XYZ file of N, CA, C and O in Angstrom:
372
model
N 0.834 -1.192 0.000
C 0.000 0.000 0.000
C 0.872 1.247 0.000
O 1.935 1.282 0.611
N 0.416 2.269 -0.668
C 1.141 3.530 -0.713
C 1.156 4.192 0.652
O 0.320 3.921 1.512
N 2.118 5.092 0.825
C 2.177 5.854 2.065
C 0.930 6.728 2.194
O 0.433 7.252 1.194
N 0.453 6.923 3.422
C -0.714 7.798 3.597
C -0.336 9.252 3.319
O 0.830 9.639 3.401
N -1.326 10.029 2.986
C -1.139 11.465 2.797
C -1.329 12.122 4.154
O -2.375 11.988 4.786
N -0.297 12.807 4.619
C -0.301 13.409 5.964
C -0.904 14.812 5.897
O -0.306 15.719 5.338
N -2.085 14.958 6.484
C -2.823 16.205 6.466
C -2.732 16.940 7.794
O -2.750 16.322 8.862
N -2.701 18.251 7.701
C -2.890 19.123 8.849
C -4.051 20.046 8.539
O -4.285 20.392 7.381
N -4.794 20.432 9.559
C -5.957 21.299 9.387
C -5.737 22.583 10.183
O -5.445 22.535 11.386
N -5.855 23.716 9.497
C -5.764 25.017 10.154
C -7.188 25.510 10.380
O -7.947 25.692 9.422
N -7.549 25.677 11.636
C -8.897 26.113 11.988
C -9.708 24.949 12.528
O -9.867 23.940 11.848
N -10.160 25.081 13.741
C -10.838 23.974 14.389
C -12.324 24.159 14.585
O -12.920 23.490 15.415
N -12.921 25.010 13.805
C -14.364 25.202 13.908
C -15.126 24.086 13.220
O -14.613 22.969 13.029
N -16.326 24.371 12.818
C -17.188 23.368 12.195
C -16.556 22.809 10.923
O -16.502 21.594 10.723
N -16.067 23.697 10.039
C -15.473 23.223 8.784
C -14.217 22.407 9.031
O -14.002 21.359 8.423
N -13.364 22.873 9.935
C -12.135 22.145 10.226
C -12.412 20.767 10.796
O -11.778 19.783 10.412
N -13.371 20.672 11.688
C -13.736 19.384 12.270
C -14.334 18.451 11.222
O -14.068 17.241 11.229
N -15.133 19.019 10.323
C -15.726 18.206 9.261
C -14.637 17.628 8.353
O -14.623 16.428 8.072
N -13.706 18.468 7.919
C -12.605 17.989 7.074
C -11.779 16.940 7.815
O -11.389 15.927 7.234
N -11.508 17.175 9.085
C -10.711 16.226 9.862
C -11.399 14.869 9.953
O -10.739 13.825 9.855
N -12.698 14.858 10.117
C -13.446 13.594 10.178
C -13.329 12.822 8.871
O -13.132 11.603 8.868
N -13.434 13.535 7.761
C -13.320 12.891 6.450
C -11.909 12.337 6.256
O -11.735 11.205 5.800
N -10.908 13.119 6.608
C -9.516 12.673 6.462
C -9.263 11.436 7.323
O -8.655 10.465 6.872
N -9.729 11.474 8.563
C -9.493 10.363 9.486
C -10.142 9.068 9.008
O -9.637 7.978 9.289
N -11.236 9.173 8.270
C -11.943 7.989 7.773
C -11.384 7.462 6.452
O -11.646 6.322 6.077
N -10.631 8.281 5.744
C -10.136 7.888 4.425
C -8.966 6.914 4.565
O -8.051 7.139 5.365
N -8.945 5.847 3.793
C -7.872 4.858 3.919
C -6.481 5.386 3.557
O -5.484 4.850 4.030
N -6.396 6.421 2.737
C -5.095 6.985 2.366
C -4.769 8.266 3.117
O -3.709 8.847 2.926
N -5.678 8.730 3.975
C -5.454 9.962 4.709
C -4.978 9.706 6.127
O -5.375 8.737 6.760
N -4.104 10.566 6.603
C -3.659 10.520 7.992
C -3.752 11.928 8.559
O -3.090 12.847 8.074
N -4.583 12.110 9.555
C -4.704 13.395 10.221
C -3.553 13.524 11.204
O -3.435 12.724 12.140
N -2.688 14.510 10.980
C -1.474 14.658 11.775
C -1.657 15.673 12.898
O -1.218 15.440 14.025
N -2.287 16.813 12.611
C -2.394 17.869 13.618
C -3.395 18.927 13.184
O -3.767 19.022 12.012
N -3.777 19.729 14.162
C -4.562 20.941 13.947
C -3.714 22.136 14.329
O -2.810 22.024 15.171
N -4.059 23.279 13.772
C -3.505 24.544 14.208
C -4.685 25.456 14.522
O -5.521 25.725 13.649
N -4.773 25.876 15.771
C -5.839 26.785 16.185
C -5.327 27.584 17.377
O -4.617 27.054 18.229
N -5.691 28.858 17.426
C -5.176 29.744 18.477
C -5.979 29.705 19.761
O -5.528 30.196 20.782
N -7.157 29.144 19.737
C -8.015 29.121 20.917
C -7.684 27.922 21.804
O -7.826 26.776 21.372
N -7.289 28.145 23.064
C -7.005 27.019 23.957
C -8.215 26.105 24.173
O -8.062 24.884 24.245
N -9.403 26.654 24.247
C -10.602 25.834 24.445
C -10.855 24.946 23.227
O -11.182 23.758 23.362
N -10.703 25.504 22.038
C -10.876 24.723 20.812
C -9.791 23.652 20.724
O -10.068 22.494 20.379
N -8.567 24.014 21.053
C -7.457 23.064 20.999
C -7.714 21.866 21.908
O -7.495 20.713 21.520
N -8.180 22.116 23.094
C -8.458 21.032 24.039
C -9.537 20.094 23.501
O -9.420 18.871 23.567
N -10.588 20.669 22.946
C -11.684 19.876 22.389
C -11.220 19.037 21.192
O -11.544 17.852 21.089
N -10.457 19.655 20.288
C -9.969 18.940 19.106
C -9.028 17.802 19.482
O -9.115 16.713 18.927
N -8.139 18.074 20.409
C -7.184 17.063 20.829
C -7.903 15.852 21.422
O -7.550 14.705 21.146
N -8.939 16.100 22.208
C -9.717 15.009 22.803
C -10.514 14.256 21.740
O -10.612 13.024 21.786
N -11.068 14.964 20.783
C -11.915 14.339 19.762
C -11.128 13.543 18.732
O -11.586 12.494 18.272
N -9.958 14.049 18.334
C -9.232 13.438 17.217
C -7.904 12.780 17.620
O -7.236 12.180 16.780
N -7.506 12.915 18.867
C -6.259 12.305 19.369
C -5.034 12.694 18.542
O -4.200 11.845 18.210
N -4.973 13.964 18.168
C -3.802 14.501 17.477
C -3.380 15.785 18.190
O -4.187 16.410 18.873
N -2.124 16.184 18.031
C -1.697 17.429 18.665
C -2.366 18.644 18.024
O -2.734 18.621 16.847
N -2.513 19.677 18.824
C -3.029 20.960 18.350
C -2.004 22.011 18.726
O -1.640 22.143 19.890
N -1.502 22.723 17.730
C -0.519 23.780 17.962
C -1.163 25.124 17.656
O -2.136 25.205 16.906
N -0.602 26.165 18.248
C -1.169 27.494 18.027
C -0.345 28.336 17.064
O -0.788 29.385 16.619
N 0.844 27.861 16.721
C 1.751 28.625 15.863
C 1.901 27.942 14.505
O 2.185 26.735 14.435
N 1.735 28.704 13.432
C 1.831 28.127 12.088
C 3.214 27.552 11.797
O 3.323 26.513 11.138
N 4.264 28.195 12.272
C 5.618 27.666 12.022
C 5.788 26.287 12.654
O 6.338 25.379 12.034
N 5.311 26.120 13.885
C 5.371 24.808 14.538
C 4.526 23.792 13.775
O 4.905 22.630 13.631
N 3.383 24.226 13.284
C 2.475 23.377 12.526
C 3.143 22.872 11.245
O 3.133 21.678 10.962
N 3.749 23.773 10.494
C 4.383 23.384 9.236
C 5.604 22.483 9.455
O 6.002 21.744 8.559
N 6.194 22.515 10.632
C 7.374 21.697 10.929
C 7.023 20.243 11.237
O 7.916 19.438 11.486
N 5.760 19.870 11.185
C 5.322 18.529 11.566
C 5.424 17.493 10.439
O 4.989 16.364 10.608
N 5.972 17.868 9.303
C 6.152 16.904 8.211
C 4.879 16.588 7.465
O 4.591 15.429 7.181
N 4.119 17.604 7.133
C 2.843 17.439 6.435
C 3.048 17.282 4.934
O 4.046 17.738 4.379
N 2.068 16.667 4.286
C 2.018 16.609 2.830
C 1.009 17.613 2.284
O 1.163 18.115 1.179
N -0.045 17.851 3.055
C -1.133 18.715 2.603
C -1.742 19.446 3.793
O -1.714 18.948 4.923
N -2.287 20.622 3.510
C -2.902 21.456 4.534
C -4.310 21.833 4.090
O -4.513 22.262 2.953
N -5.255 21.654 4.996
C -6.617 22.136 4.775
C -6.750 23.436 5.550
O -6.546 23.465 6.765
N -7.058 24.511 4.845
C -7.255 25.805 5.493
C -8.753 25.987 5.709
O -9.507 26.176 4.758
N -9.175 25.888 6.974
C -10.590 25.949 7.324
C -10.863 27.125 8.251
O -11.696 27.051 9.144
N -10.146 28.201 8.014
C -10.362 29.437 8.767
C -11.402 30.273 8.030
O -11.737 29.976 6.872
N -11.885 31.346 8.663
C -12.738 32.265 7.901
C -11.980 32.791 6.676
O -10.742 32.883 6.690
N -12.715 33.097 5.625
C -12.093 33.495 4.354
C -11.039 34.586 4.504
O -9.985 34.523 3.878
N -11.298 35.578 5.345
C -10.354 36.699 5.473
C -9.036 36.264 6.110
O -8.047 36.979 6.032
N -8.992 35.076 6.708
C -7.782 34.604 7.387
C -7.044 33.519 6.605
O -6.139 32.885 7.135
N -7.409 33.303 5.365
C -6.776 32.254 4.553
C -5.333 32.567 4.157
O -4.542 31.647 3.970
N -5.003 33.809 4.005
C -3.748 34.203 3.362
C -2.508 33.634 4.051
O -1.669 33.011 3.399
N -2.352 33.856 5.347
C -1.124 33.420 6.032
C -0.931 31.912 5.949
O 0.151 31.437 5.614
N -1.972 31.163 6.253
C -1.854 29.698 6.225
C -1.644 29.198 4.795
O -0.812 28.317 4.558
N -2.381 29.755 3.842
C -2.261 29.322 2.455
C -0.901 29.610 1.867
O -0.269 28.728 1.273
N -0.422 30.823 2.041
C 0.903 31.167 1.511
C 2.008 30.417 2.234
O 2.991 30.002 1.618
N 1.840 30.224 3.542
C 2.837 29.472 4.300
C 2.960 28.045 3.796
O 4.060 27.517 3.639
N 1.825 27.419 3.532
C 1.840 26.048 3.022
C 2.418 25.993 1.607
O 3.247 25.127 1.300
N 1.986 26.895 0.753
C 2.489 26.909 -0.619
C 3.988 27.167 -0.677
O 4.690 26.566 -1.495
N 4.485 28.041 0.183
C 5.919 28.349 0.170
C 6.755 27.150 0.620
O 7.962 27.095 0.387
N 6.110 26.174 1.244
C 6.795 24.935 1.662
C 6.479 23.773 0.727
O 6.727 22.625 1.055
N 5.916 24.107 -0.421
C 5.563 23.109 -1.448
C 4.572 22.061 -0.954
O 4.637 20.885 -1.343
N 3.651 22.470 -0.093
C 2.598 21.584 0.387
C 1.356 21.769 -0.458
O 1.115 22.852 -0.993
N 0.564 20.732 -0.574
C -0.735 20.837 -1.234
C -1.666 21.604 -0.304
O -1.603 21.430 0.926
N -2.510 22.449 -0.869
C -3.413 23.272 -0.050
C -4.836 23.107 -0.531
O -5.110 23.168 -1.728
N -5.737 22.896 0.403
C -7.170 22.825 0.118
C -7.847 23.913 0.939
O -7.559 24.079 2.122
N -8.748 24.641 0.302
C -9.499 25.701 0.991
C -10.943 25.288 1.107
O -11.485 24.600 0.313
């Protein structure tokens, strides 16, 4: 079997949780981490998905990801999207 695709999700709201659920269920997907600045959201995500949650994008990108799902509000897409692209990661919005 091929190596799984290692995904990280930026944004832990409804959209981020939905994407994470789909990734976790996919046979070729591996949910590696979330990035969210809210401590309350981070605690909930970590308990629900059993993956680390970081608050800093640089720490997030250092986790060896293949692809990033940006699930923040539209006005906040730029930093995460450009950060992922500048590291040659696949990006989904």
